[in-house]
Amino acid sequence: MLLVDFIRDELGLTGTHIGCDTGHCGACTVLLNGVAVKSCMLLAAQANNSEIKTIEGLTIDGELHPLQEAFLEQQALQCGYCTPGMILSSLFLLRRNPNPSEEEIKRAIDGNLCRCTGYLNIVKAVKAAAARMNRQGVSSN
Amino acid sequence: MRPRAFEYYAPVSLSDALDLLYSGEEAKILAGGQSLITLMKLRLVSPNTLIDINSIPELTNIREENGVIVVGALTRHDQLARNSIIREKSLLLAEAASVIADQQVRNRGTIGGSLAHADPTADLPTACTAIGATIVTARVKGSRSIESAEFFRDYFTTLLRQDEIIQEVRIPIPPPGTGGAYVKLTKGHNDFAVVGVAAQVTVDSNYVCRAASVVLGGVAPTPFHAKETEKFLMDRRLDDKAIEEGAQKASEALRPPSDIRASAEHRLEMAKILTKRAVGISASRAHGAA
């Protein structure tokens, strides 16, 4: 069983999406022990004894994560299908590089395809989230 | 589609993994899985047994010993790209690792897996051939060392035996005055190489070339040594003119394929242009290191 199927079908966490059959689109991106991976390219068994963070894990006590807020404010989503994976890839970036340039953001999300937005607002959202997180001191969230 | 059913093992020691590999008939090693799981989902490959080596500690770690950098087979591309020893002493390898696919693939994919898979459009086989890396393998019956130049035999075909795995890659630390670079042309942004060039040159204090290694990927079934370019650059002062002339020879003896990414003509032309760029960057890095 693939990890993405385990997350969606066994755990009922359907925020993680399947957007392709070939491992290209990144809609299935989750954090495995803090590292961004495409969950369709891992077996569920490989996640044994590991910590997985899905998009559902970013909202704490009903409060949206700064990345989620920024994506809303910057209109960085339309259909929303790529959004969970996009946000988790961005979270991985911001944990390693709290103040990324536009170029660094683009490189960090080039494993996540979006068919709706044209990416510009996504990049803006990541920049805005970075600024907010740095102000709040929320660097490891 | 989903993979066909298989038996799954996750040994925690190298010797357990080798025993499993030796006794299983259609067993495949699962490392990063970024190529293997794709193939299994498409059902182009359906091994009846998978041996997951991701829990084996002997296969991780990058260290320097006796003039050689030793890279464990399970080293992820992202680690290779960011490691300070590799960036300082083999920037070409770090550069090649940093342009593989996308971040998620680089977070899982491994150097051992990339070399064993031997995709002709991949980046690490080309880079490892250019830096003269030695591949150290292990099987139940013992271990052997294979030069990169010998290791790749054909599309997706290496000298690896069915019961053998890559344990580590050993990279000779180049002498002072050496510079290397990896330049890649892709169709999309994070794609396999249409043409990839790995170049490494050593120059003396007069900027005269004392060693040259120029290897092309994406243009042949295996990494291709541009021997005419290497011969031309040797003992020549590496000014723009010499590099330009040397690069023109890169396409000699080259018979690249035409496929969905590019025509043969395009590859021939791009081989020369990218060789010029890669050698140019290597030469100025070598000059800086002299």
CSV table of N, CA, C and O in Angstrom, one decimal, chain B residues 76-143:
chain,number,residue,atom,x,y,z
B,76,ARG,N,21.3,10.9,0.6
B,76,ARG,CA,20.2,11.5,-0.2
B,76,ARG,C,20.8,12.6,-1.1
B,76,ARG,O,21.8,13.3,-0.7
B,77,HIS,N,20.2,12.9,-2.2
B,77,HIS,CA,20.7,13.9,-3.1
B,77,HIS,C,20.8,15.3,-2.4
B,77,HIS,O,21.7,16.1,-2.6
B,78,ASP,N,19.8,15.6,-1.6
B,78,ASP,CA,19.8,16.8,-0.9
B,78,ASP,C,21.0,17.0,0.0
B,78,ASP,O,21.6,18.0,0.2
B,79,GLN,N,21.3,15.8,0.7
B,79,GLN,CA,22.5,15.9,1.6
B,79,GLN,C,23.8,16.1,0.8
B,79,GLN,O,24.7,16.8,1.2
B,80,LEU,N,23.9,15.4,-0.3
B,80,LEU,CA,25.1,15.5,-1.2
B,80,LEU,C,25.2,17.0,-1.7
B,80,LEU,O,26.3,17.5,-1.7
B,81,ALA,N,24.1,17.6,-2.0
B,81,ALA,CA,24.2,19.0,-2.6
B,81,ALA,C,24.6,20.0,-1.5
B,81,ALA,O,25.2,21.0,-1.8
B,82,ARG,N,24.3,19.7,-0.2
B,82,ARG,CA,24.6,20.7,0.8
B,82,ARG,C,25.8,20.4,1.7
B,82,ARG,O,26.2,21.2,2.5
B,83,ASN,N,26.3,19.2,1.5
B,83,ASN,CA,27.4,18.8,2.4
B,83,ASN,C,28.7,19.6,2.2
B,83,ASN,O,29.1,19.9,1.1
B,84,SER,N,29.3,20.1,3.3
B,84,SER,CA,30.4,21.0,3.2
B,84,SER,C,31.6,20.4,2.6
B,84,SER,O,32.4,21.0,1.9
B,85,ILE,N,31.9,19.1,2.9
B,85,ILE,CA,33.1,18.5,2.3
B,85,ILE,C,32.9,18.4,0.8
B,85,ILE,O,33.8,18.7,0.0
B,86,ILE,N,31.7,17.9,0.4
B,86,ILE,CA,31.5,17.8,-1.1
B,86,ILE,C,31.5,19.1,-1.8
B,86,ILE,O,32.1,19.3,-2.8
B,87,ARG,N,30.9,20.1,-1.2
B,87,ARG,CA,30.9,21.5,-1.8
B,87,ARG,C,32.3,22.0,-1.9
B,87,ARG,O,32.6,22.7,-2.9
B,88,GLU,N,33.1,21.7,-1.0
B,88,GLU,CA,34.5,22.3,-1.0
B,88,GLU,C,35.4,21.5,-1.9
B,88,GLU,O,36.2,22.1,-2.7
B,89,LYS,N,35.3,20.2,-1.9
B,89,LYS,CA,36.3,19.4,-2.6
B,89,LYS,C,35.7,18.7,-3.9
B,89,LYS,O,36.5,18.2,-4.7
B,90,SER,N,34.4,18.7,-4.1
B,90,SER,CA,33.9,18.2,-5.4
B,90,SER,C,32.6,18.9,-5.7
B,90,SER,O,31.5,18.3,-5.8
B,91,LEU,N,32.8,20.2,-6.0
B,91,LEU,CA,31.6,21.1,-6.3
B,91,LEU,C,30.8,20.5,-7.4
B,91,LEU,O,29.6,20.6,-7.4
B,92,LEU,N,31.5,19.9,-8.4
B,92,LEU,CA,30.8,19.3,-9.5
B,92,LEU,C,29.7,18.3,-9.1
B,92,LEU,O,28.6,18.3,-9.6
B,93,LEU,N,30.1,17.5,-8.1
B,93,LEU,CA,29.1,16.5,-7.6
B,93,LEU,C,28.0,17.1,-6.9
B,93,LEU,O,26.8,16.8,-7.1
B,94,ALA,N,28.3,18.1,-6.1
B,94,ALA,CA,27.2,18.8,-5.3
B,94,ALA,C,26.3,19.5,-6.3
B,94,ALA,O,25.0,19.5,-6.1
B,95,GLU,N,26.9,20.1,-7.3
B,95,GLU,CA,26.1,20.8,-8.3
B,95,GLU,C,25.1,19.9,-9.1
B,95,GLU,O,24.0,20.1,-9.3
B,96,ALA,N,25.7,18.7,-9.5
B,96,ALA,CA,24.9,17.7,-10.2
B,96,ALA,C,23.7,17.2,-9.3
B,96,ALA,O,22.6,17.1,-9.7
B,97,ALA,N,24.0,17.0,-8.0
B,97,ALA,CA,23.0,16.5,-7.1
B,97,ALA,C,21.9,17.6,-6.9
B,97,ALA,O,20.7,17.3,-6.7
B,98,SER,N,22.3,18.9,-6.9
B,98,SER,CA,21.3,20.0,-6.6
B,98,SER,C,20.3,20.2,-7.8
B,98,SER,O,19.3,20.9,-7.5
B,99,VAL,N,20.6,19.7,-9.0
B,99,VAL,CA,19.7,19.9,-10.1
B,99,VAL,C,18.9,18.7,-10.5
B,99,VAL,O,18.2,18.7,-11.5
B,100,ILE,N,18.9,17.7,-9.6
B,100,ILE,CA,18.1,16.5,-9.9
B,100,ILE,C,16.7,16.8,-9.6
B,100,ILE,O,16.3,17.3,-8.5
B,101,ALA,N,15.8,16.6,-10.5
B,101,ALA,CA,14.3,16.6,-10.3
B,101,ALA,C,13.8,17.8,-9.5
B,101,ALA,O,14.0,18.9,-9.8
B,102,ASP,N,13.2,17.5,-8.3
B,102,ASP,CA,12.7,18.6,-7.4
B,102,ASP,C,13.1,18.3,-6.0
B,102,ASP,O,13.7,17.2,-5.7
B,103,GLN,N,12.7,19.2,-5.1
B,103,GLN,CA,13.1,19.0,-3.7
B,103,GLN,C,12.6,17.7,-3.1
B,103,GLN,O,13.4,17.1,-2.3
B,104,GLN,N,11.4,17.3,-3.3
B,104,GLN,CA,10.9,16.1,-2.7
B,104,GLN,C,11.7,14.9,-3.2
B,104,GLN,O,12.0,14.0,-2.4
B,105,VAL,N,12.0,14.8,-4.5
B,105,VAL,CA,12.8,13.7,-5.0
B,105,VAL,C,14.2,13.8,-4.4
B,105,VAL,O,14.7,12.7,-4.0
B,106,ARG,N,14.8,14.9,-4.3
B,106,ARG,CA,16.1,15.1,-3.7
B,106,ARG,C,16.1,14.7,-2.2
B,106,ARG,O,17.1,14.3,-1.7
B,107,ASN,N,15.0,14.8,-1.5
B,107,ASN,CA,14.9,14.5,-0.1
B,107,ASN,C,15.0,13.0,0.1
B,107,ASN,O,15.3,12.5,1.2
B,108,ARG,N,14.6,12.2,-0.9
B,108,ARG,CA,14.5,10.7,-0.8
B,108,ARG,C,15.5,10.0,-1.6
B,108,ARG,O,16.1,9.0,-1.2
B,109,GLY,N,15.7,10.5,-2.9
B,109,GLY,CA,16.6,9.8,-3.8
B,109,GLY,C,18.0,9.7,-3.3
B,109,GLY,O,18.5,10.5,-2.6
B,110,THR,N,18.7,8.6,-3.6
B,110,THR,CA,20.0,8.3,-3.1
B,110,THR,C,21.0,8.1,-4.2
B,110,THR,O,20.7,7.8,-5.3
B,111,ILE,N,22.3,8.4,-3.9
B,111,ILE,CA,23.4,8.2,-4.9
B,111,ILE,C,23.5,6.7,-5.3
B,111,ILE,O,23.6,6.4,-6.5
B,112,GLY,N,23.4,5.8,-4.4
B,112,GLY,CA,23.5,4.4,-4.7
B,112,GLY,C,22.4,4.0,-5.7
B,112,GLY,O,22.6,3.3,-6.7
B,113,GLY,N,21.2,4.5,-5.4
B,113,GLY,CA,20.0,4.2,-6.2
B,113,GLY,C,20.2,4.7,-7.6
B,113,GLY,O,19.9,4.1,-8.6
B,114,SER,N,20.6,6.0,-7.7
B,114,SER,CA,20.8,6.6,-9.0
B,114,SER,C,21.8,5.9,-9.9
B,114,SER,O,21.6,5.7,-11.0
B,115,LEU,N,22.9,5.5,-9.2
B,115,LEU,CA,24.0,4.8,-10.0
B,115,LEU,C,23.5,3.4,-10.4
B,115,LEU,O,23.7,3.0,-11.6
B,116,ALA,N,22.8,2.7,-9.5
B,116,ALA,CA,22.4,1.4,-9.8
B,116,ALA,C,21.3,1.4,-10.9
B,116,ALA,O,21.2,0.5,-11.8
B,117,HIS,N,20.5,2.4,-10.9
B,117,HIS,CA,19.4,2.6,-11.9
B,117,HIS,C,19.9,2.9,-13.3
B,117,HIS,O,19.4,2.5,-14.3
B,118,ALA,N,21.0,3.7,-13.3
B,118,ALA,CA,21.7,4.0,-14.6
B,118,ALA,C,20.8,4.5,-15.7
B,118,ALA,O,20.9,4.1,-16.9
B,119,ASP,N,20.0,5.5,-15.4
B,119,ASP,CA,19.2,6.2,-16.4
B,119,ASP,C,20.2,7.1,-17.2
B,119,ASP,O,20.9,7.9,-16.6
B,120,PRO,N,20.2,6.9,-18.5
B,120,PRO,CA,21.2,7.7,-19.3
B,120,PRO,C,21.0,9.2,-19.2
B,120,PRO,O,21.9,10.0,-19.5
B,121,THR,N,19.8,9.6,-18.8
B,121,THR,CA,19.5,11.1,-18.7
B,121,THR,C,19.6,11.6,-17.3
B,121,THR,O,19.2,12.7,-17.0
B,122,ALA,N,20.1,10.7,-16.4
B,122,ALA,CA,20.3,11.1,-15.0
B,122,ALA,C,21.6,11.9,-14.8
B,122,ALA,O,22.4,12.0,-15.7
B,123,ASP,N,21.7,12.6,-13.7
B,123,ASP,CA,22.8,13.5,-13.5
B,123,ASP,C,24.0,12.9,-12.7
B,123,ASP,O,25.2,13.1,-13.1
B,124,LEU,N,23.8,12.0,-11.7
B,124,LEU,CA,24.9,11.5,-11.0
B,124,LEU,C,25.8,10.5,-11.7
B,124,LEU,O,27.0,10.5,-11.5
B,125,PRO,N,25.2,9.6,-12.6
B,125,PRO,CA,26.1,8.8,-13.3
B,125,PRO,C,27.1,9.6,-14.2
B,125,PRO,O,28.3,9.3,-14.2
B,126,THR,N,26.6,10.6,-14.8
B,126,THR,CA,27.5,11.5,-15.6
B,126,THR,C,28.6,12.1,-14.7
B,126,THR,O,29.8,12.1,-15.0
B,127,ALA,N,28.1,12.7,-13.6
B,127,ALA,CA,29.1,13.4,-12.7
B,127,ALA,C,30.1,12.5,-12.1
B,127,ALA,O,31.3,12.8,-12.0
B,128,CYS,N,29.6,11.3,-11.6
B,128,CYS,CA,30.6,10.3,-11.0
B,128,CYS,C,31.6,9.8,-12.0
B,128,CYS,O,32.8,9.6,-11.7
B,129,THR,N,31.2,9.7,-13.3
B,129,THR,CA,32.2,9.3,-14.3
B,129,THR,C,33.2,10.3,-14.5
B,129,THR,O,34.4,10.1,-14.6
B,130,ALA,N,32.8,11.6,-14.5
B,130,ALA,CA,33.7,12.7,-14.7
B,130,ALA,C,34.7,12.8,-13.6
B,130,ALA,O,35.9,13.2,-13.9
B,131,ILE,N,34.3,12.6,-12.4
B,131,ILE,CA,35.3,12.8,-11.3
B,131,ILE,C,36.0,11.5,-10.9
B,131,ILE,O,36.8,11.5,-10.0
B,132,GLY,N,35.9,10.5,-11.8
B,132,GLY,CA,36.6,9.2,-11.5
B,132,GLY,C,36.2,8.5,-10.3
B,132,GLY,O,37.1,7.9,-9.6
B,133,ALA,N,35.0,8.5,-9.9
B,133,ALA,CA,34.5,7.9,-8.7
B,133,ALA,C,34.6,6.4,-8.8
B,133,ALA,O,34.4,5.8,-9.9
B,134,THR,N,34.9,5.7,-7.7
B,134,THR,CA,34.9,4.2,-7.7
B,134,THR,C,33.7,3.8,-6.9
B,134,THR,O,33.4,4.3,-5.8
B,135,ILE,N,33.1,2.8,-7.4
B,135,ILE,CA,31.8,2.3,-6.8
B,135,ILE,C,32.2,1.0,-6.0
B,135,ILE,O,32.7,0.0,-6.6
B,136,VAL,N,31.9,1.0,-4.7
B,136,VAL,CA,32.3,-0.2,-3.9
B,136,VAL,C,31.0,-0.9,-3.7
B,136,VAL,O,30.0,-0.4,-3.2
B,137,THR,N,31.0,-2.2,-4.0
B,137,THR,CA,29.8,-3.0,-3.9
B,137,THR,C,30.0,-4.1,-2.8
B,137,THR,O,31.1,-4.4,-2.4
B,138,ALA,N,28.8,-4.7,-2.4
B,138,ALA,CA,28.9,-5.7,-1.4
B,138,ALA,C,27.9,-6.8,-1.8
B,138,ALA,O,26.9,-6.6,-2.3
B,139,ARG,N,28.4,-8.1,-1.6
B,139,ARG,CA,27.4,-9.2,-1.7
B,139,ARG,C,27.8,-10.2,-0.6
B,139,ARG,O,28.9,-10.0,0.0
B,140,VAL,N,27.1,-11.2,-0.5
B,140,VAL,CA,27.4,-12.2,0.6
B,140,VAL,C,28.8,-12.7,0.4
B,140,VAL,O,29.5,-12.9,1.4
B,141,LYS,N,29.2,-12.9,-0.8
B,141,LYS,CA,30.6,-13.5,-1.0
B,141,LYS,C,31.7,-12.5,-0.9
B,141,LYS,O,32.8,-12.9,-1.1
B,142,GLY,N,31.4,-11.2,-0.7
B,142,GLY,CA,32.5,-10.3,-0.5
B,142,GLY,C,32.2,-9.0,-1.2
B,142,GLY,O,31.1,-8.7,-1.6
B,143,SER,N,33.3,-8.2,-1.4
B,143,SER,CA,33.1,-6.8,-1.8
B,143,SER,C,34.0,-6.6,-3.0
B,143,SER,O,35.0,-7.3,-3.2
